[in-house]
Short mmCIF file of C-alpha atoms in Angstrom, two decimals:
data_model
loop_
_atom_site.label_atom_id
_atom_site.label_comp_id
_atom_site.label_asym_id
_atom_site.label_seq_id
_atom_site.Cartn_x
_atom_site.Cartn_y
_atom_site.Cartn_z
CA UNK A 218 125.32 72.96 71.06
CA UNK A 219 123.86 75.60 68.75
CA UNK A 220 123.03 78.26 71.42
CA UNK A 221 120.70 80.99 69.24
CA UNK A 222 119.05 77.66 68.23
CA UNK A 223 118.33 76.09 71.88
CA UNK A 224 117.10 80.04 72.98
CA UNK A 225 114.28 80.37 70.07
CA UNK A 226 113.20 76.64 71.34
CA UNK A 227 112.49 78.48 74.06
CA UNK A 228 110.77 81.07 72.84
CA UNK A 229 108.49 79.03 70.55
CA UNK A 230 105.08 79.74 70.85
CA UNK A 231 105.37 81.91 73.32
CA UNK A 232 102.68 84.70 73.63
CA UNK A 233 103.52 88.52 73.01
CA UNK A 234 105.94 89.09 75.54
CA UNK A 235 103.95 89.90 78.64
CA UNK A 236 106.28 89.71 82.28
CA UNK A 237 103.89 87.56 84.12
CA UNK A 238 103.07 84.90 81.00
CA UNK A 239 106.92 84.76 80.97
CA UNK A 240 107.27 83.83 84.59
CA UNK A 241 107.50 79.95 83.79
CA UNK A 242 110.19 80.36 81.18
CA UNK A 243 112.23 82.36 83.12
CA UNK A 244 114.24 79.08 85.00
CA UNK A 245 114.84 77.59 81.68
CA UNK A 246 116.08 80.70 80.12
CA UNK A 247 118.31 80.83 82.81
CA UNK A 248 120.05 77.58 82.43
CA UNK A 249 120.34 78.11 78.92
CA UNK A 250 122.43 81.14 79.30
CA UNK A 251 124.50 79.60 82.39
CA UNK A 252 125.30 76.99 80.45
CA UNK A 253 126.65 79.61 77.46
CA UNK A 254 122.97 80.31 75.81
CA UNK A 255 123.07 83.60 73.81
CA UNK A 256 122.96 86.88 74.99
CA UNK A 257 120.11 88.45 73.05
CA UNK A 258 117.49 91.63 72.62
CA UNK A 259 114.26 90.41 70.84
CA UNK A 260 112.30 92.99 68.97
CA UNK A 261 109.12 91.97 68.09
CA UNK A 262 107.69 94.42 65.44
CA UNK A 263 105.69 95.98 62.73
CA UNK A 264 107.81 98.12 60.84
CA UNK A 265 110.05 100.13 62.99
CA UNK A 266 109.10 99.42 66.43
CA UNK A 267 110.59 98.75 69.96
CA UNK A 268 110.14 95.03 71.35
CA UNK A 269 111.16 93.38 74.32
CA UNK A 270 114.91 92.87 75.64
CA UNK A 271 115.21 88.75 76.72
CA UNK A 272 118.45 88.06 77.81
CA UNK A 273 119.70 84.71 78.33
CA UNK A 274 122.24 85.59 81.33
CA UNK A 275 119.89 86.86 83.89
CA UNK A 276 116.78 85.29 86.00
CA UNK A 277 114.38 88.63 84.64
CA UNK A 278 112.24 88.96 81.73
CA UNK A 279 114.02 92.30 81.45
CA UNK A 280 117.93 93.15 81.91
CA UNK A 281 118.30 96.26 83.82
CA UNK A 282 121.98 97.41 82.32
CA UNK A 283 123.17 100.86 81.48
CA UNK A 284 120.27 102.68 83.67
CA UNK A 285 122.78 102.99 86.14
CA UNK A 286 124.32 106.02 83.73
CA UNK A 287 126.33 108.76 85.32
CA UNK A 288 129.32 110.77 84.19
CA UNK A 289 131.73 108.30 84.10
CA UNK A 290 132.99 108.01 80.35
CA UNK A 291 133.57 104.15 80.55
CA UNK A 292 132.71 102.34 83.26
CA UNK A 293 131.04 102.63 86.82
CA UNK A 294 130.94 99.85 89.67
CA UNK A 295 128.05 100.16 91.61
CA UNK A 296 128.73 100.47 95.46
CA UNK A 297 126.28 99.96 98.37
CA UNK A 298 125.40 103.72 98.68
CA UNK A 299 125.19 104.99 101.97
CA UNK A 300 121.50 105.03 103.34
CA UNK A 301 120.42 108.57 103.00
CA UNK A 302 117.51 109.96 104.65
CA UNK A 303 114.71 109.48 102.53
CA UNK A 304 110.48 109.65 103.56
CA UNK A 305 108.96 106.66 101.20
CA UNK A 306 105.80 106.94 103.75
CA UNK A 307 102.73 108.35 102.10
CA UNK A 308 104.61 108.68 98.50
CA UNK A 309 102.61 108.15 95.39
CA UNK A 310 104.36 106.08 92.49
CA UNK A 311 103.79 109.52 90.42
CA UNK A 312 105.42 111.38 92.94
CA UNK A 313 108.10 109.37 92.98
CA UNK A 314 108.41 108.92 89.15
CA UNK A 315 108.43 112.49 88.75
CA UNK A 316 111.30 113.01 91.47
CA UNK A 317 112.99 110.69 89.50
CA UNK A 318 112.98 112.30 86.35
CA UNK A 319 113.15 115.83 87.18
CA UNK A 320 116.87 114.26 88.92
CA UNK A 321 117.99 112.43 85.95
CA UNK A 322 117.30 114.47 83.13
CA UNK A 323 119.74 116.86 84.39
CA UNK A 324 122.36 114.55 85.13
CA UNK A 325 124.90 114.12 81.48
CA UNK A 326 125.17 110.96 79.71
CA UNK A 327 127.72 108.38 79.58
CA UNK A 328 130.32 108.68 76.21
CA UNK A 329 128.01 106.64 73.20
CA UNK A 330 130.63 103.79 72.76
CA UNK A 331 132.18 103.55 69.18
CA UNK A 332 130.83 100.74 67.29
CA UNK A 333 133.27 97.88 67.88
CA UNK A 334 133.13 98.23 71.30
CA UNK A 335 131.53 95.87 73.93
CA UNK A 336 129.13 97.03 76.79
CA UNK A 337 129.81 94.50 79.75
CA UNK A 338 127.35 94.28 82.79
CA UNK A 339 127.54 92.11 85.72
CA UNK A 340 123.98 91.02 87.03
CA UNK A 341 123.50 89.69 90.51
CA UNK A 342 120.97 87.30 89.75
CA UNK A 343 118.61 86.44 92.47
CA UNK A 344 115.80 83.48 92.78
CA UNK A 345 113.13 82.34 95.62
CA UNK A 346 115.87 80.48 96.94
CA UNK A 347 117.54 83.50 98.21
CA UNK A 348 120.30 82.31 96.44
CA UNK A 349 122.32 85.21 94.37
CA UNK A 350 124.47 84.40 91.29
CA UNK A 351 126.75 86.33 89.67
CA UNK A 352 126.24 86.60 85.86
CA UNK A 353 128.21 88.86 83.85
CA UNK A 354 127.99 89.36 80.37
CA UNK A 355 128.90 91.30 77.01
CA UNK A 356 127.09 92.32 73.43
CA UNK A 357 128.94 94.39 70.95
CA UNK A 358 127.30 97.95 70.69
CA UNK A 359 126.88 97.50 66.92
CA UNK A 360 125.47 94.36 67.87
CA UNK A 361 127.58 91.59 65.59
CA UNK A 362 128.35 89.67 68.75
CA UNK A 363 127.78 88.56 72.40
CA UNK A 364 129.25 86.59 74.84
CA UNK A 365 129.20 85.03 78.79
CA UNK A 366 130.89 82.80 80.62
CA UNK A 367 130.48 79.09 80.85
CA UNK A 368 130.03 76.29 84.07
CA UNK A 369 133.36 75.71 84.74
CA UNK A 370 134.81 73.57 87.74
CA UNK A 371 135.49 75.16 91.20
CA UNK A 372 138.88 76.69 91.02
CA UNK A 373 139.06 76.61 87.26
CA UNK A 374 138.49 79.80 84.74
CA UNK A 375 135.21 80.12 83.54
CA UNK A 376 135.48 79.69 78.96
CA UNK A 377 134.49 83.44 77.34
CA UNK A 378 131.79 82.12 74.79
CA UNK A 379 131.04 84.25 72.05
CA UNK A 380 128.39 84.05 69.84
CA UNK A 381 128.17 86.12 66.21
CA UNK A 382 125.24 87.99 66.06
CA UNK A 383 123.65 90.76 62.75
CA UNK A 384 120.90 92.44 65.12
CA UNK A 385 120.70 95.62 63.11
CA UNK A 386 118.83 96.37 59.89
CA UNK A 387 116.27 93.34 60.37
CA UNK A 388 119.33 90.89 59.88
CA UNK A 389 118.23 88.68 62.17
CA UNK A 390 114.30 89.08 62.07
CA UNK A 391 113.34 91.29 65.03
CA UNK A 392 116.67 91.52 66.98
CA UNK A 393 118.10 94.99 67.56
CA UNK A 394 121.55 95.94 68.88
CA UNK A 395 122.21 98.43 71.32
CA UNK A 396 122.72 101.11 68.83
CA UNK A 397 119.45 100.72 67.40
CA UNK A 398 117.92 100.97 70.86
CA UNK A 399 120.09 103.97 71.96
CA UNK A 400 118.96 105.77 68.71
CA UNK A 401 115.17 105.26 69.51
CA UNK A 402 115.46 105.98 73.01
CA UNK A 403 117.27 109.49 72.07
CA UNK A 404 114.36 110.27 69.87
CA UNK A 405 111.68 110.63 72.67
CA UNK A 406 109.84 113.41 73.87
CA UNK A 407 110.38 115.42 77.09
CA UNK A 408 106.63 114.61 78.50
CA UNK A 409 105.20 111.63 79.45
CA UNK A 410 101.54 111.88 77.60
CA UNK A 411 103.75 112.89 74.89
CA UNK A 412 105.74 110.04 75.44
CA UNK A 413 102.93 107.55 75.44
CA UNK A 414 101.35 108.85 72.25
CA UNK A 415 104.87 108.22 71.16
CA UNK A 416 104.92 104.73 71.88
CA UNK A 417 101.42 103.94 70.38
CA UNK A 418 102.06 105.38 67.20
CA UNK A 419 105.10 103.25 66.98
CA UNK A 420 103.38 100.11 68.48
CA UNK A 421 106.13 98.80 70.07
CA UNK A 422 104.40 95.39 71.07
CA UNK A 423 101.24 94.20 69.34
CA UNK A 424 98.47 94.24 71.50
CA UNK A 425 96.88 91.06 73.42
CA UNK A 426 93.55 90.53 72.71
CA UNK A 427 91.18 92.02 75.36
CA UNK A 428 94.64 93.77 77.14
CA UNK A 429 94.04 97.78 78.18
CA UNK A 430 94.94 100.42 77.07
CA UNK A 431 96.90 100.90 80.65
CA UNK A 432 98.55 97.54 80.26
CA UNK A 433 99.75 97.55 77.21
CA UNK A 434 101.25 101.36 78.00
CA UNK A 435 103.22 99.68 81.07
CA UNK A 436 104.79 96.59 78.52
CA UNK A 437 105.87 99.15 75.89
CA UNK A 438 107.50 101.42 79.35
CA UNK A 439 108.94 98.48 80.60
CA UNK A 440 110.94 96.91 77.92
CA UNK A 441 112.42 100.59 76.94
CA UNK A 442 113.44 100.49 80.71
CA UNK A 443 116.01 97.03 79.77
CA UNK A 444 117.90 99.04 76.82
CA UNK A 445 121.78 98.30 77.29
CA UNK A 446 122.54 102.49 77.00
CA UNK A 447 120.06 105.14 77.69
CA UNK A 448 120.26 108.84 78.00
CA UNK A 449 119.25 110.90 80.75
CA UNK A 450 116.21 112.42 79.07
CA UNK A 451 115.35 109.38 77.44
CA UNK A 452 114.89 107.77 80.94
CA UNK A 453 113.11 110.91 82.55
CA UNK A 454 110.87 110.58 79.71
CA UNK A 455 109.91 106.75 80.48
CA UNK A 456 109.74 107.77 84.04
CA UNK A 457 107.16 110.41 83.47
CA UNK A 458 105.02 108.23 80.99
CA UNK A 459 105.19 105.46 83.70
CA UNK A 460 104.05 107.85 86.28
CA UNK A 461 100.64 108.45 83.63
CA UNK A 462 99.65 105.05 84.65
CA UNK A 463 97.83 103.12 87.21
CA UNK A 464 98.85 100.49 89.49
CA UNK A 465 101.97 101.60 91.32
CA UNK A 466 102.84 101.40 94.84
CA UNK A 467 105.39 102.57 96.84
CA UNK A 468 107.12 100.58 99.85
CA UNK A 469 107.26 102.86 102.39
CA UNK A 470 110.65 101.68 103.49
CA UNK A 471 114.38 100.84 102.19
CA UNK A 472 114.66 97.27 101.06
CA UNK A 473 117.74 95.12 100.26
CA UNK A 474 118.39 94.20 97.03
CA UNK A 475 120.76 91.05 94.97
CA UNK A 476 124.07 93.41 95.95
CA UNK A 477 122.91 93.83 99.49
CA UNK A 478 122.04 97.83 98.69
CA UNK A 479 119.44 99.64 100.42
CA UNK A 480 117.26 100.58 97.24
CA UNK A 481 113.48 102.14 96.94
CA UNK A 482 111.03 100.00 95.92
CA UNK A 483 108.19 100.35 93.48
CA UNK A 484 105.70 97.16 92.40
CA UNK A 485 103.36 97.15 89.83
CA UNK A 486 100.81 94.81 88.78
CA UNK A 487 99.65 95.00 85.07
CA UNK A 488 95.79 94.96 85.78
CA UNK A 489 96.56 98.31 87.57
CA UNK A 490 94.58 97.04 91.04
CA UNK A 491 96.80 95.90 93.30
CA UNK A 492 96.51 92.55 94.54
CA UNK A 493 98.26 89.59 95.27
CA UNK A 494 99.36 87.53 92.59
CA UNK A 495 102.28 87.95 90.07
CA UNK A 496 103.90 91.64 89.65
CA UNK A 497 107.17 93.46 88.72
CA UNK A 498 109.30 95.43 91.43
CA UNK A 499 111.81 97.97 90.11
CA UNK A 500 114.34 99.07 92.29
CA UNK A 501 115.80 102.67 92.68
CA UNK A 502 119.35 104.27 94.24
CA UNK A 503 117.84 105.99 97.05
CA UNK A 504 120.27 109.10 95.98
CA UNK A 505 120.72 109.06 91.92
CA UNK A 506 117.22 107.96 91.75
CA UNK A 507 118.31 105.18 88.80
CA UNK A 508 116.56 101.85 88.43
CA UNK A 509 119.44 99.25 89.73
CA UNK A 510 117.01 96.29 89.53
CA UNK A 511 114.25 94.76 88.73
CA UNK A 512 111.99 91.57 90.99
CA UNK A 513 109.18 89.06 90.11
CA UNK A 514 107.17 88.86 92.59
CA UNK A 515 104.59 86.21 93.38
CA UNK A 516 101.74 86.84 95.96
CA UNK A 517 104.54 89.70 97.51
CA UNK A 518 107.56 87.49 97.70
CA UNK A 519 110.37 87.81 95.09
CA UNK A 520 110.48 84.53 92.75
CA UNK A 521 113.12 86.28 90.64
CA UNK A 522 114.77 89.28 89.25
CA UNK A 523 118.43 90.45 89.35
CA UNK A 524 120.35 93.77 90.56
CA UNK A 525 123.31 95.15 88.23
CA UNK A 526 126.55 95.58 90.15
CA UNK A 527 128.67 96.96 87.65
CA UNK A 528 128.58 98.13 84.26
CA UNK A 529 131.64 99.47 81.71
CA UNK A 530 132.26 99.99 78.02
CA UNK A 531 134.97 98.11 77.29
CA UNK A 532 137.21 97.25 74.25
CA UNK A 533 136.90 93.43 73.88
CA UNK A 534 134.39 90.58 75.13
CA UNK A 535 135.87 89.40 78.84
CA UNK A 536 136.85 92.73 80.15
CA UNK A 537 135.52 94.33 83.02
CA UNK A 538 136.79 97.41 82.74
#
């Protein structure tokens, strides 16, 4: 089965990427990649420009991966944290954006992995089911390759499939890899107006017809928020531009996420009134303050989404670190 083929069938016609239009590919994206689909970031772009991250191992329009940062030069396994002791009641979504980033951007990166290496996360995936799936996977930081893990048999190994990629320099249309991301993200500024104006002049994703201004701020945010390796101001930066915009709310309580962690939780709906219907959750460590997860809700109940559990730079595809 030609994998990169059977993912663009699934992206044909599909409208600029947009979380909630993507809601009923989402399933079908899934299977693809359980079943050893590709492991991709699409860029959609004019010139040099930021798209959207779709990958084909995990139930969410966007992969939340190396977010989870920290010091560690290689790898980090995420642990349930201990519960601290933290008021939610009465918070803003600015408020707690600009916590957030005034936490992380002091915080030092992870080591930028050498170009042959492999950046390997494992995704707890999560469905309406309640179901939770493990789904790790691996792209090269250079991005020439990726690879996951097949169906295979109770009892039996899963098969390592790897798939050659050329993301950088436009090799493969609008595909970036990692590095290309990394770079960009590095390159923001400090502020989050600053940020924004940022973002617009690059015009990450080409706006829908009739979308706001707001709207299509929160897309451009939101796929920068799936890169595979981010720095620590790059992220205080998104946080602080997300904070600019309408629409957030905070729950006013700890909730549970795919790794059974007690995480903060912070929905927004793109028209920027809250309502029921479709929106996107993003999930915080209650003490680093760094997005572990993201949700799809639909009319307040999660319909998918996916938590990391671990993340490492490793040396070869089917490592964990």
């Amino acid at each position: 089965m030609d994998e990169m083929t059977q993912v663009r069938e699934l992206r044909a016609g599909a409208p600029v990427p947009d979380r909630g239009r993507l809601a009923a590919g989402r399933t079908r994206l899934t299977e693809a990649a359980r079943a050893g689909g590709r492991h991709q970031v699409l860029w959609q772009r004019r010139e040099f420009v930021i798209v959207a991250v779709v990958a084909a191992v995990t139930a969410v329009a966007v992969t939340v991966t190396v977010l989870l940062g920290g010091t560690a030069p290689g790898s980090r396994k995420v642990e349930p944290a201990r519960t601290p002791a933290v008021s939610l009641k009465g918070l803003s979504a600015a408020q707690l954006l600009e916590r957030a980033a005034d936490l992380v951007e002091t915080e030092p990166d992870v080591t930028v992995p050498r170009a042959d290496q492999w950046i390997y996360t494992l995704q707890m995936s999560e469905a309406s089911t309640a179901a939770v799936t493990e789904m790790p996977s691996w792209i090269r930081y250079d991005g020439t390759a990726a690879a996951s893990e097949g169906i295979a048999p109770k009892g039996q190994r899963p098969q390592l499939i790897v798939t050659p990629m050329h993301l950088e320099n436009g090799g493969e249309g609008d595909d970036r890899s990692p590095r290309e991301m990394y770079r960009v993200l590095k390159a923001l500024p400090a502020g989050g107006e600053q940020t924004l104006e940022f973002l617009r002049h690059e015009n990450a994703i080409a706006d829908r017809k009739g979308q706001t201004r707001a709207d299509a701020d929160y897309t451009e945010i939101s796929v920068l928020l799936g890169a595979h390796l981010m720095t620590s101001k790059g992220l205080a930066s998104l946080y602080r531009a997300l904070a600019t915009l309408p629409g957030g709310r905070v729950t006013d309580h700890l909730v549970k996420d795919a790794t059974g962690r007690r995480v903060i939780a912070l929905t927004y709906v793109r028209s920027g009134t809250l309502k029921s219907g479709e929106a996107d959750q993003w999930l915080f460590d209650p003490q680093t303050y760094r997005m572990v997860g993201t949700r799809m809700l639909l009319d307040d109940k999660a319909v998918g989404g996916g938590s990391t559990a671990a993340w490492a730079v490793v040396d070869k595809a089917g490592e964990r670190g």
